[in-house]
Coordinates of C-alpha atoms and ligand atoms in Angstrom, one line a residue:
M170 CA 3.1 23.1 3.6
T171 CA 3.8 19.5 2.8
A172 CA 3.9 18.4 6.4
V173 CA 0.5 19.9 7.2
M174 CA -1.2 19.2 3.8
P175 CA -4.6 17.6 4.3
R176 CA -5.0 14.0 3.0
G177 CA -7.7 15.3 0.7
G178 CA -5.2 17.7 -1.0
P179 CA -4.4 21.4 -0.5
H180 CA -8.0 22.4 -1.4
A181 CA -9.8 19.8 0.7
S182 CA -13.2 20.9 1.9
W183 CA -14.0 21.6 5.6
L184 CA -15.9 18.3 5.8
D185 CA -13.0 16.4 4.3
R186 CA -10.6 17.9 6.9
R187 CA -13.0 16.9 9.7
Y188 CA -13.2 13.4 8.3
E189 CA -9.3 13.1 8.5
T190 CA -7.8 11.7 11.7
D191 CA -4.4 11.6 13.3
E192 CA -5.2 8.6 15.5
P193 CA -2.5 5.9 15.1
E194 CA -3.4 2.4 13.8
Y195 CA -2.3 -0.7 15.8
L196 CA -0.1 -1.3 12.8
D197 CA 1.8 1.9 13.5
R198 CA 2.3 1.4 17.2
P199 CA 5.3 -0.3 18.7
D200 CA 3.4 -1.3 21.8
T201 CA 0.6 -3.3 20.0
P202 CA 2.4 -6.1 18.1
H203 CA -0.4 -8.7 18.7
E204 CA -3.1 -6.4 17.5
A205 CA -1.0 -5.5 14.5
A206 CA -0.5 -9.2 13.6
R207 CA -4.3 -9.7 13.9
V208 CA -5.0 -6.7 11.6
R209 CA -2.6 -8.2 9.0
R210 CA -4.4 -11.5 9.1
A211 CA -7.8 -9.8 9.0
L212 CA -6.8 -7.7 6.0
H213 CA -5.5 -10.9 4.3
R214 CA -8.9 -12.5 4.8
M215 CA -10.6 -9.4 3.4
Q216 CA -8.3 -9.3 0.3
L217 CA -9.1 -13.0 -0.3
L218 CA -12.9 -12.3 0.0
T219 CA -12.9 -9.3 -2.3
R220 CA -10.3 -10.8 -4.7
G221 CA -8.1 -7.8 -4.0
Y222 CA -4.8 -9.6 -4.3
D223 CA -5.8 -11.1 -7.7
R224 CA -6.7 -7.7 -9.1
Y225 CA -3.5 -6.1 -7.7
A226 CA -1.3 -8.9 -9.0
R227 CA -2.9 -8.5 -12.5
W228 CA -2.3 -4.7 -12.4
T229 CA 1.3 -5.2 -11.2
L230 CA 2.1 -7.6 -14.0
E231 CA 0.5 -5.4 -16.6
R232 CA 3.1 -2.8 -15.7
A233 CA 6.0 -5.2 -15.5
G234 CA 6.8 -5.2 -19.2
A235 CA 6.7 -8.0 -21.8
G236 CA 10.1 -9.6 -20.8
P237 CA 10.2 -13.3 -19.9
S238 CA 11.4 -12.6 -16.3
P239 CA 9.9 -9.4 -14.9
R240 CA 11.6 -8.1 -11.8
V241 CA 8.9 -7.2 -9.2
L242 CA 9.3 -5.5 -5.9
E243 CA 6.5 -5.6 -3.3
L244 CA 6.8 -3.0 -0.6
G245 CA 4.7 -3.1 2.6
A246 CA 3.8 -6.7 1.7
G247 CA 2.1 -7.7 5.0
T248 CA 1.3 -11.4 4.7
G249 CA 2.6 -11.5 1.0
G250 CA -0.7 -12.5 -0.7
L251 CA -0.1 -10.2 -3.6
S252 CA 3.4 -11.5 -4.3
R253 CA 2.2 -15.1 -4.1
R254 CA -0.3 -14.4 -6.8
V255 CA 2.3 -12.6 -9.0
L256 CA 4.4 -15.7 -8.8
R257 CA 1.5 -18.0 -9.6
R258 CA 0.3 -15.9 -12.6
H259 CA 3.7 -15.4 -14.2
P260 CA 6.0 -18.5 -14.4
G261 CA 9.1 -16.3 -15.0
A262 CA 8.5 -13.4 -12.6
R263 CA 11.1 -12.8 -9.9
V264 CA 9.7 -11.2 -6.8
T265 CA 11.4 -9.3 -3.9
V266 CA 8.8 -9.3 -1.2
S267 CA 9.4 -6.9 1.7
D268 CA 8.0 -5.0 4.6
V269 CA 9.4 -2.6 7.2
A270 CA 8.1 -4.5 10.2
P271 CA 10.5 -7.1 11.5
D272 CA 7.8 -9.5 12.7
A273 CA 6.0 -9.3 9.3
V274 CA 9.4 -10.1 7.5
A275 CA 10.0 -13.0 9.9
A276 CA 6.5 -14.4 9.1
L277 CA 7.2 -14.0 5.4
E278 CA 10.5 -15.8 5.7
A279 CA 8.9 -18.7 7.6
G280 CA 6.1 -19.0 5.1
P281 CA 5.9 -20.3 1.5
L282 CA 7.6 -17.2 0.0
G283 CA 10.7 -17.9 2.2
A284 CA 11.2 -21.1 0.3
H285 CA 10.1 -20.1 -3.1
P286 CA 12.8 -20.3 -5.8
R287 CA 11.8 -17.1 -7.5
A288 CA 11.2 -15.0 -4.4
V289 CA 13.5 -13.1 -2.0
V290 CA 12.2 -11.8 1.3
R291 CA 13.8 -8.6 2.6
R292 CA 13.2 -6.0 5.3
L293 CA 12.9 -2.7 3.3
D294 CA 11.6 0.7 4.2
A295 CA 9.7 2.1 1.3
T296 CA 10.9 5.6 2.1
A297 CA 14.6 4.6 1.8
I298 CA 14.9 1.5 -0.3
D299 CA 18.2 -0.4 0.1
A300 CA 18.5 -1.4 -3.6
P301 CA 20.4 0.0 -6.7
D302 CA 18.8 2.3 -9.3
A303 CA 16.6 0.5 -11.8
A304 CA 16.9 -2.8 -10.0
F305 CA 13.2 -3.6 -10.7
D306 CA 10.7 -3.3 -13.6
V307 CA 7.8 -2.5 -11.3
A308 CA 7.4 -1.8 -7.6
V309 CA 4.0 -2.1 -5.9
F310 CA 2.9 -0.6 -2.5
A311 CA -0.6 -1.7 -1.7
A312 CA -2.9 -0.7 1.2
S313 CA 0.1 1.0 2.8
L314 CA 0.5 4.6 1.7
H315 CA -1.9 6.0 4.2
H316 CA 0.5 4.9 7.0
L317 CA 2.9 7.6 6.0
P318 CA 2.9 11.4 6.5
P319 CA 3.1 13.6 3.4
D320 CA 6.9 14.1 3.4
K321 CA 7.4 10.3 3.6
V322 CA 5.0 9.8 0.7
R323 CA 7.2 12.1 -1.3
A324 CA 10.2 9.9 -0.3
V325 CA 8.3 6.8 -1.5
L326 CA 7.6 8.5 -4.8
R327 CA 11.3 9.4 -5.2
E328 CA 12.6 6.0 -4.0
G329 CA 10.0 3.8 -5.7
T330 CA 10.8 5.4 -9.1
R331 CA 14.5 5.3 -8.5
V332 CA 14.6 1.5 -8.0
A333 CA 11.8 0.6 -10.5
G334 CA 10.6 1.7 -13.9
T335 CA 7.0 2.1 -12.6
L336 CA 5.7 2.5 -9.1
L337 CA 2.2 1.2 -8.7
L338 CA 0.4 2.7 -5.7
I339 CA -2.9 1.1 -4.5
D340 CA -4.7 2.4 -1.5
A341 CA -8.1 3.0 -0.1
W342 CA -10.9 5.1 -1.6
R343 CA -11.1 8.5 0.3
S344 CA -14.8 8.7 1.0
P345 CA -16.9 8.6 4.2
W346 CA -19.6 6.6 2.3
V347 CA -17.1 3.9 1.3
C348 CA -15.8 3.9 4.9
A349 CA -19.3 3.4 6.4
A350 CA -20.1 0.7 3.8
A351 CA -16.9 -1.2 4.6
I352 CA -17.4 -1.5 8.3
P353 CA -19.5 -4.7 8.3
L354 CA -16.9 -6.4 6.0
M355 CA -14.1 -5.2 8.4
F356 CA -16.0 -6.6 11.4
A357 CA -16.7 -9.9 9.7
T358 CA -13.1 -10.4 8.7
G359 CA -11.4 -9.2 11.9
G360 CA -13.8 -8.0 14.6
P361 CA -13.3 -4.6 16.4
T362 CA -9.5 -4.7 16.0
H363 CA -9.9 -4.7 12.2
V364 CA -12.7 -2.0 12.4
H365 CA -10.3 0.2 14.5
D366 CA -7.4 0.1 12.0
G367 CA -9.7 -0.1 8.9
V368 CA -11.7 3.0 9.7
I369 CA -8.5 5.0 10.6
S370 CA -6.9 3.8 7.3
L371 CA -9.8 5.0 5.3
R372 CA -9.8 8.4 7.1
K373 CA -6.1 8.7 6.4
A374 CA -6.3 7.7 2.8
Y375 CA -4.7 10.1 0.4
G376 CA -6.9 11.6 -2.4
A377 CA -5.7 12.0 -5.9
A378 CA -5.2 15.8 -5.5
A379 CA -2.9 15.2 -2.5
L380 CA -0.8 12.7 -4.5
R381 CA -0.6 15.1 -7.5
E382 CA 0.6 17.9 -5.1
L383 CA 3.3 15.7 -3.5
A384 CA 4.6 14.6 -6.9
A385 CA 4.5 18.1 -8.4
P386 CA 8.1 19.1 -7.5
L387 CA 9.5 15.7 -8.8
P388 CA 10.3 14.9 -12.4
L389 CA 7.6 12.2 -12.5
T390 CA 4.4 11.4 -14.4
V391 CA 1.4 10.3 -12.3
R392 CA -1.6 8.6 -13.9
F393 CA -4.7 7.5 -12.1
A394 CA -6.5 4.3 -13.1
F395 CA -9.8 5.4 -11.5
P396 CA -10.9 8.9 -10.6
G397 CA -11.2 9.3 -6.8
Y398 CA -10.0 5.8 -6.1
L399 CA -6.3 5.8 -5.4
V400 CA -4.7 3.5 -7.9
A401 CA -1.8 5.4 -9.4
M402 CA 1.1 4.6 -11.7
V403 CA 4.1 6.8 -11.1
G404 CA 7.3 6.9 -13.1
R405 CA 9.5 8.8 -15.5
G406 CA 7.6 7.1 -18.3
A407 CA 4.4 6.1 -16.4
Ligands
LIG639 C1 -2.3 -2.4 5.9 S1 -0.9 -3.3 5.7 C2 -1.0 -3.9 4.0 C3 -0.4 -5.2 3.8 C4 -0.5 -5.7 2.3 N1 0.1 -4.8 1.4 C5 -1.9 -6.0 2.0 O1 -2.5 -5.4 1.1 O2 -2.5 -6.9 2.6 C6 0.4 -2.1 5.6 C7 1.7 -2.6 5.6 O3 2.7 -1.6 5.3 C8 3.8 -1.7 6.1 N2 4.5 -0.4 6.2 C9 4.3 0.7 6.9 N3 5.2 1.6 6.7 C10 6.1 1.1 5.8 C11 7.3 1.6 5.2 N4 7.8 2.8 5.5 N5 8.0 0.8 4.3 C12 7.5 -0.5 4.1 N6 6.4 -1.0 4.6 C13 5.7 -0.2 5.5 C14 3.3 -2.2 7.5 O4 4.3 -2.9 8.2 C15 2.2 -3.2 7.0 O5 2.6 -4.5 6.9

């Protein structure tokens, strides 16, 4: 059931199932590294324009606890814009910034985060995180969950809450109207390459019902910040 569960959840409508796609993004294909790098840069521009990183950094720190040196893990960091803002906003925060793609990790290591005294760059797979239990106060996985099939999402839920007190998931809004409205912005920030991956991302986005279903067998609490818009806090005490 999990492997074939629609992204809109087990009771997704016929229309929602038609909206879903199994097309791969450039970011998911081993044979399109140049397009993937272009998409990461385009998404970075879009996040800057929409102030996405600033919002995500604020939400991350709100869940990091009141201690003087919160330990933050960013999974699927891409260009690392979120982590840079976390470090800028909180003078004591310690950030592990990671991605599964070796070229993304190499670019992070070569950039400002690679030399930052409170940042560590690592290659980590969000579905099998190479870190001890409770190593972080908060883990954040932004704009990335839709890349994974349902069984891997369940692995992220399990792993993210094993290594961190709270797992913050931020992803696209599952709505054909949002998708249509976002196309001009995707084109403006990255041309047809960004539209390609952006539209597929939005059509693969998980709905809240799907996430609830995937978390159901696990001893976790899932709370949504906005109904219909996938911003979820997951944890044993979320
Ligand atoms: C659309 S980008 C988002 C990048 C960044 N979080 C942002 O908001 O700009 C998705 C990222 O997730 C990464 N990713 C995909 N599967 C992953 C996994 N299993 N573990 C960690 N990162 C993953 C990709 O390499 C890619 O950099």
